[in-house]
Every structure is written in C-alpha cells, then in structure tokens.
C-alpha cells in the first residue's frame, strides 16, 4: 500500500507572476518550498511577501491580488498542494 | 470556438465562416474591441496585452460553454489578441449565432462582460514615453455581476 505523502514538511510549488506583480518581484516564475504551516493561498502570499523587498512590494496589498491554482481562480482560503502551479496577478483588464 | 493569438483577424471572413452552411442561423451578433488613442490626459502610443497562456484559453472555453448553456445558440466565437498593439488595432472579436436576434445579442453582451472580469489579460499602456499598467474598472465588475442574477429570457 502506498504511504500517504507527508505534506507537512515542505511543498514544492511553481509560482507565476503577471503584470505589475512580475515587475515588482523581478521574475515571471520561481520554484518555492514554503514550510509546512503554509497551507493556503493567503498564507503563501504572506510567506512570499517576506522573501525579498520586491516580493514585499508586490504583496503589499494582498486584498487586491487575484490568484489561480492550476489555472482556475482560487480565493485566499483555498488549500495548496505539493506540485501546484500557483499564479498571482492584478485584476484582469482584457477585452 | 476560442482563438488567442498575436495576429490580426479579418472580421468579415470570421463571421462568414461562423454561419456558413448553417441554414437555421438567422442572427449573428458581434462585438469588436479596438485600441483607443486616448489614455487619461495623455496620448497613447501603443498598448501591450499580456496574458496567461493556458489559463486564458481555459477561461474562455468555460465562458463559451456557459453561453451555450444559457442561450439557444448555434455557435460562439471569441478571438482575443495579445502582444503590442497600436491605436485603432483590433483587440477582440466576440460573436454569437442563433436562430433569432435576442439570444445572439444577449449572449454577445454576456461574453464580453464576463471576459472583461475573468479572462487573464492585462493591458500595459505606453503614454508620453512611460509605461503604465491599466487599472481594472469597477463598472466592469458591475456589468459582469448583472448576469449572475438575471435569468436569460430567451431560453
């Protein structure tokens, strides 16, 4: 039988940034391994904000930032899992 | 049908293809979005549309499915461009075909309202030599919200 994956140790994630979030972070994507107590989108934003001055600037006002997990919209309380593609971006302005 | 592309599109050819051979289609409603040459107080020299490849197509396909569920449509077409565009350039073409006009008109308005708030595109304006990200508009949210409570009348 397969052992359950221990997700409490760390969670490798691919994080994508678009528009002014990318400008402020200084890169369009990165692989991160937040600690096990980071389990939601909101907690991930708070953890990312502490990674550099640029990240801090990007996530200064988390309420206005939109998020997608694996290309579907997700709210701040949505759970993240190892291997997820998590994207952060400003409100969209297409059309 | 969803197309996310850098290239321009030929509206006449796209609309003709949408209803070709579909004898039951009596109505084709369409919307074309263009780059305006004004951006607040300055004059716009260009606009770059960024998108999230993969998620953009996924969101637009969900939008297409939602419109087909809500109205008695034959087909839906959304073409949205990305990359650097100049004033007057076409950005988006949205069209819906149906037997009668009401469903086609309503679906077209719905598609644009939801596209504006859901499709992951971002506009970067070049104004007086400076680049600025365009801020989202609250009235776009209001326009999209009306479709969450209104029941389509034509189905």
Tab-separated table of C-alpha atoms in Angstrom:
chain	number	residue	atom	x	y	z
A	1	UNK	CA	0.000	0.000	0.000
A	2	UNK	CA	1.174	3.497	-0.769
A	3	UNK	CA	2.120	5.606	2.193
A	4	UNK	CA	0.315	8.956	2.348
A	5	UNK	CA	2.551	11.803	1.219
A	6	UNK	CA	3.745	13.823	4.185
A	7	UNK	CA	2.788	17.311	3.119
A	8	UNK	CA	3.675	18.900	6.442
A	9	UNK	CA	7.405	19.043	5.711
A	10	UNK	CA	7.528	21.184	2.614
A	11	UNK	CA	5.544	21.813	-0.503
A	12	UNK	CA	7.399	22.384	-3.744
A	13	UNK	CA	5.284	24.809	-5.766
A	14	UNK	CA	5.651	26.617	-9.056
A	15	UNK	CA	4.686	30.258	-8.600
A	16	UNK	CA	3.900	32.530	-11.564
A	17	UNK	CA	3.649	36.331	-11.541
A	18	UNK	CA	1.952	38.537	-14.119
A	19	UNK	CA	1.780	42.252	-14.959
A	20	UNK	CA	2.930	44.569	-12.131
A	21	UNK	CA	3.418	41.684	-9.726
A	22	UNK	CA	6.121	40.352	-12.060
A	23	UNK	CA	7.669	43.822	-12.360
A	24	UNK	CA	7.878	44.140	-8.577
A	25	UNK	CA	9.071	40.595	-7.831
A	26	UNK	CA	11.584	40.852	-10.673
A	27	UNK	CA	10.830	37.479	-12.254
A	28	UNK	CA	7.951	35.769	-14.029
A	29	UNK	CA	8.159	32.431	-12.220
A	30	UNK	CA	10.001	30.591	-9.492
A	31	UNK	CA	10.011	27.233	-7.733
A	32	UNK	CA	9.499	27.626	-3.993
A	33	UNK	CA	9.341	25.307	-0.974
A	34	UNK	CA	7.406	27.063	1.771
A	35	UNK	CA	7.310	25.450	5.230
A	36	UNK	CA	4.569	23.007	6.171
A	37	UNK	CA	2.477	25.562	8.040
A	38	UNK	CA	1.818	27.374	4.746
A	39	UNK	CA	-1.327	25.584	3.578
A	40	UNK	CA	-3.486	28.219	1.874
A	41	UNK	CA	-3.156	30.868	-0.827
A	42	UNK	CA	-3.363	33.606	1.806
A	43	UNK	CA	-0.600	32.033	3.886
A	44	UNK	CA	1.519	31.594	0.765
A	45	UNK	CA	1.137	35.314	-0.053
A	46	UNK	CA	2.207	36.247	3.484
A	47	UNK	CA	5.225	33.904	3.243
A	48	UNK	CA	6.220	35.120	-0.243
A	49	UNK	CA	5.999	38.744	0.939
A	50	UNK	CA	8.911	38.044	3.315
A	51	UNK	CA	11.220	36.547	0.660
A	52	UNK	CA	12.637	39.840	-0.701
A	53	UNK	CA	11.957	43.577	-0.815
A	54	UNK	CA	10.474	43.099	-4.297
A	55	UNK	CA	8.151	40.357	-3.058
A	56	UNK	CA	7.183	42.597	-0.147
A	57	UNK	CA	6.313	45.400	-2.568
A	58	UNK	CA	4.330	43.016	-4.807
A	59	UNK	CA	2.260	41.567	-1.947
A	60	UNK	CA	1.866	44.842	-0.014
A	61	UNK	CA	-1.907	44.847	-0.536
A	62	UNK	CA	-2.976	41.184	-0.748
A	63	UNK	CA	-6.678	42.076	-0.913
A	64	UNK	CA	-6.347	43.361	-4.490
A	65	UNK	CA	-4.304	40.401	-5.777
A	66	UNK	CA	-6.008	37.630	-7.736
A	67	UNK	CA	-4.839	34.029	-7.591
A	68	UNK	CA	-5.229	30.891	-9.693
A	69	UNK	CA	-4.306	27.348	-8.685
A	70	UNK	CA	-3.587	25.125	-11.667
A	71	UNK	CA	-5.199	27.754	-13.925
A	72	UNK	CA	-8.505	28.017	-12.043
A	73	UNK	CA	-9.380	31.024	-9.881
A	74	UNK	CA	-8.805	30.444	-6.172
A	75	UNK	CA	-9.628	32.529	-3.095
A	76	UNK	CA	-7.272	33.340	-0.220
A	77	UNK	CA	-8.558	30.430	1.884
A	78	UNK	CA	-8.041	27.858	-0.904
A	79	UNK	CA	-5.717	24.970	0.001
A	80	UNK	CA	-2.440	24.488	-1.861
A	81	UNK	CA	-0.855	21.113	-2.517
A	82	UNK	CA	2.628	19.992	-3.470
A	83	UNK	CA	3.240	20.368	-7.183
A	84	UNK	CA	0.547	23.029	-7.728
A	85	UNK	CA	1.031	25.846	-10.225
A	86	UNK	CA	0.025	28.958	-8.291
A	87	UNK	CA	-0.310	32.225	-10.208
A	88	UNK	CA	-0.645	35.733	-8.763
A	89	UNK	CA	-1.819	38.704	-10.794
A	90	UNK	CA	-3.699	42.014	-10.609
A	91	UNK	CA	-7.397	42.269	-11.512
A	92	UNK	CA	-7.674	41.496	-15.220
A	93	UNK	CA	-8.053	44.231	-17.863
A	94	UNK	CA	-8.618	42.456	-21.185
A	95	UNK	CA	-11.311	42.972	-23.796
B	1	UNK	CA	-14.511	28.486	-30.862
B	2	UNK	CA	-11.703	30.201	-28.975
B	3	UNK	CA	-8.611	31.752	-30.526
B	4	UNK	CA	-5.899	33.538	-28.538
B	5	UNK	CA	-3.383	34.937	-30.991
B	6	UNK	CA	-0.910	37.724	-31.726
B	7	UNK	CA	-2.072	38.108	-35.330
B	8	UNK	CA	-4.840	40.403	-36.522
B	9	UNK	CA	-8.137	38.900	-37.697
B	10	UNK	CA	-10.497	39.512	-40.622
B	11	UNK	CA	-13.922	40.205	-39.100
B	12	UNK	CA	-15.843	39.618	-42.344
B	13	UNK	CA	-14.170	36.287	-43.013
B	14	UNK	CA	-14.570	35.123	-39.399
B	15	UNK	CA	-18.281	35.996	-39.246
B	16	UNK	CA	-18.970	34.477	-42.663
B	17	UNK	CA	-17.287	31.235	-41.586
B	18	UNK	CA	-19.375	31.144	-38.401
B	19	UNK	CA	-22.715	30.931	-40.210
B	20	UNK	CA	-21.623	29.226	-43.438
B	21	UNK	CA	-23.784	26.183	-44.155
B	22	UNK	CA	-25.902	26.768	-41.024
B	23	UNK	CA	-29.302	27.374	-42.601
B	24	UNK	CA	-31.064	27.541	-39.210
B	25	UNK	CA	-28.950	30.549	-38.148
B	26	UNK	CA	-30.927	33.749	-38.607
B	27	UNK	CA	-28.891	36.037	-36.363
B	28	UNK	CA	-25.194	36.823	-35.972
B	29	UNK	CA	-24.354	39.323	-33.222
B	30	UNK	CA	-20.792	40.532	-32.843
B	31	UNK	CA	-18.623	42.923	-30.856
B	32	UNK	CA	-15.212	44.241	-31.876
B	33	UNK	CA	-12.932	45.908	-29.316
B	34	UNK	CA	-10.306	48.388	-30.556
B	35	UNK	CA	-7.311	50.156	-29.036
B	36	UNK	CA	-8.297	53.772	-28.343
B	37	UNK	CA	-5.753	56.558	-28.780
B	38	UNK	CA	-6.565	58.265	-25.500
B	39	UNK	CA	-5.350	57.242	-22.064
B	40	UNK	CA	-6.401	59.725	-19.415
B	41	UNK	CA	-4.770	63.087	-20.117
B	42	UNK	CA	-2.027	61.734	-22.410
B	43	UNK	CA	-1.857	60.373	-25.915
B	44	UNK	CA	-1.440	56.630	-26.220
B	45	UNK	CA	1.360	55.467	-28.494
B	46	UNK	CA	0.894	51.716	-28.003
B	47	UNK	CA	-0.690	49.105	-25.773
B	48	UNK	CA	0.777	45.720	-24.897
B	49	UNK	CA	-1.581	42.936	-23.903
B	50	UNK	CA	-0.085	40.301	-21.644
B	51	UNK	CA	-1.880	37.025	-20.933
B	52	UNK	CA	-1.528	33.777	-19.012
B	53	UNK	CA	-1.093	31.117	-21.711
B	54	UNK	CA	-3.164	28.055	-20.886
B	55	UNK	CA	-5.391	29.692	-18.295
B	56	UNK	CA	-6.627	32.229	-20.840
B	57	UNK	CA	-7.833	29.523	-23.221
B	58	UNK	CA	-9.291	27.556	-20.310
B	59	UNK	CA	-11.274	30.549	-19.006
B	60	UNK	CA	-12.543	31.496	-22.462
B	61	UNK	CA	-13.632	27.892	-23.137
B	62	UNK	CA	-15.555	27.885	-19.844
B	63	UNK	CA	-17.153	31.167	-20.909
B	64	UNK	CA	-18.139	29.694	-24.267
B	65	UNK	CA	-19.692	26.669	-22.525
B	66	UNK	CA	-21.593	28.912	-20.121
B	67	UNK	CA	-23.080	30.948	-23.003
B	68	UNK	CA	-24.070	27.775	-24.897
B	69	UNK	CA	-25.793	26.501	-21.720
B	70	UNK	CA	-27.675	29.725	-21.090
B	71	UNK	CA	-28.943	30.635	-24.549
B	72	UNK	CA	-30.189	28.664	-27.581
B	73	UNK	CA	-27.099	29.401	-29.655
B	74	UNK	CA	-25.610	27.664	-32.650
B	75	UNK	CA	-22.017	28.847	-32.166
B	76	UNK	CA	-19.827	31.169	-30.129
B	77	UNK	CA	-16.592	32.741	-31.351
B	78	UNK	CA	-14.060	34.637	-29.245
B	79	UNK	CA	-10.795	35.860	-30.767
B	80	UNK	CA	-8.533	37.810	-28.408
B	81	UNK	CA	-5.134	39.166	-29.362
B	82	UNK	CA	-2.021	39.627	-27.236
B	83	UNK	CA	1.256	41.462	-27.767
B	84	UNK	CA	1.973	45.083	-28.709
B	85	UNK	CA	-0.912	46.852	-30.450
B	86	UNK	CA	-1.298	50.363	-31.853
B	87	UNK	CA	-4.241	52.807	-31.623
B	88	UNK	CA	-7.010	51.638	-33.944
B	89	UNK	CA	-5.871	47.997	-33.864
B	90	UNK	CA	-8.430	45.292	-33.207
B	91	UNK	CA	-8.117	43.621	-29.786
B	92	UNK	CA	-11.075	41.298	-29.500
B	93	UNK	CA	-13.876	39.828	-31.612
B	94	UNK	CA	-16.795	38.203	-29.880
B	95	UNK	CA	-19.717	36.701	-31.800
B	96	UNK	CA	-22.740	34.504	-31.177
B	97	UNK	CA	-25.089	32.960	-33.726
B	98	UNK	CA	-28.657	31.828	-33.160
B	99	UNK	CA	-31.993	31.396	-34.879
B	100	UNK	CA	-33.176	34.736	-33.529
B	101	UNK	CA	-31.547	38.002	-32.561
B	102	UNK	CA	-32.397	38.187	-28.864
B	103	UNK	CA	-30.281	35.200	-27.826
B	104	UNK	CA	-27.401	36.314	-30.062
B	105	UNK	CA	-27.410	39.898	-28.695
B	106	UNK	CA	-27.676	38.821	-25.058
B	107	UNK	CA	-25.021	36.126	-25.348
B	108	UNK	CA	-22.610	38.539	-27.015
B	109	UNK	CA	-23.035	41.105	-24.216
B	110	UNK	CA	-22.670	38.378	-21.584
B	111	UNK	CA	-19.475	37.061	-23.193
B	112	UNK	CA	-17.836	40.491	-23.235
B	113	UNK	CA	-18.912	41.354	-19.686
B	114	UNK	CA	-17.548	38.112	-18.287
B	115	UNK	CA	-14.436	38.164	-20.454
B	116	UNK	CA	-13.597	41.595	-19.012
B	117	UNK	CA	-13.585	40.276	-15.450
B	118	UNK	CA	-12.427	36.648	-15.878
B	119	UNK	CA	-10.041	36.262	-18.816
B	120	UNK	CA	-6.438	36.706	-17.609
B	121	UNK	CA	-5.258	39.592	-19.801
B	122	UNK	CA	-3.501	42.755	-18.638
B	123	UNK	CA	-3.038	45.986	-20.573
B	124	UNK	CA	0.197	47.957	-20.409
B	125	UNK	CA	-0.256	51.432	-21.905
B	126	UNK	CA	2.586	53.482	-23.359
B	127	UNK	CA	1.696	57.136	-22.738
B	128	UNK	CA	4.117	60.047	-23.246
B	129	UNK	CA	7.074	57.657	-23.192
B	130	UNK	CA	6.020	55.950	-19.956
B	131	UNK	CA	4.504	52.502	-19.454
B	132	UNK	CA	1.569	52.110	-17.062
B	133	UNK	CA	-0.499	49.055	-16.181
B	134	UNK	CA	-4.175	49.804	-16.729
B	135	UNK	CA	-6.254	49.560	-13.543
B	136	UNK	CA	-9.378	47.398	-13.518
B	137	UNK	CA	-12.673	49.289	-13.678
B	138	UNK	CA	-15.367	48.825	-11.055
B	139	UNK	CA	-18.122	49.291	-13.613
B	140	UNK	CA	-16.769	46.222	-15.424
B	141	UNK	CA	-17.414	44.229	-12.250
B	142	UNK	CA	-20.922	45.672	-12.058
B	143	UNK	CA	-21.575	44.799	-15.709
B	144	UNK	CA	-20.472	41.198	-15.116
B	145	UNK	CA	-22.466	40.909	-11.883
B	146	UNK	CA	-25.798	41.577	-13.608
B	147	UNK	CA	-25.514	38.199	-15.367
B	148	UNK	CA	-25.284	36.413	-12.037
B	149	UNK	CA	-28.827	37.351	-11.079
B	150	UNK	CA	-30.610	37.830	-14.412
B	151	UNK	CA	-32.275	34.800	-15.896
B	152	UNK	CA	-31.939	34.777	-19.666
B	153	UNK	CA	-35.343	35.479	-21.133
B	154	UNK	CA	-34.869	33.696	-24.412
B	155	UNK	CA	-34.373	30.095	-23.318
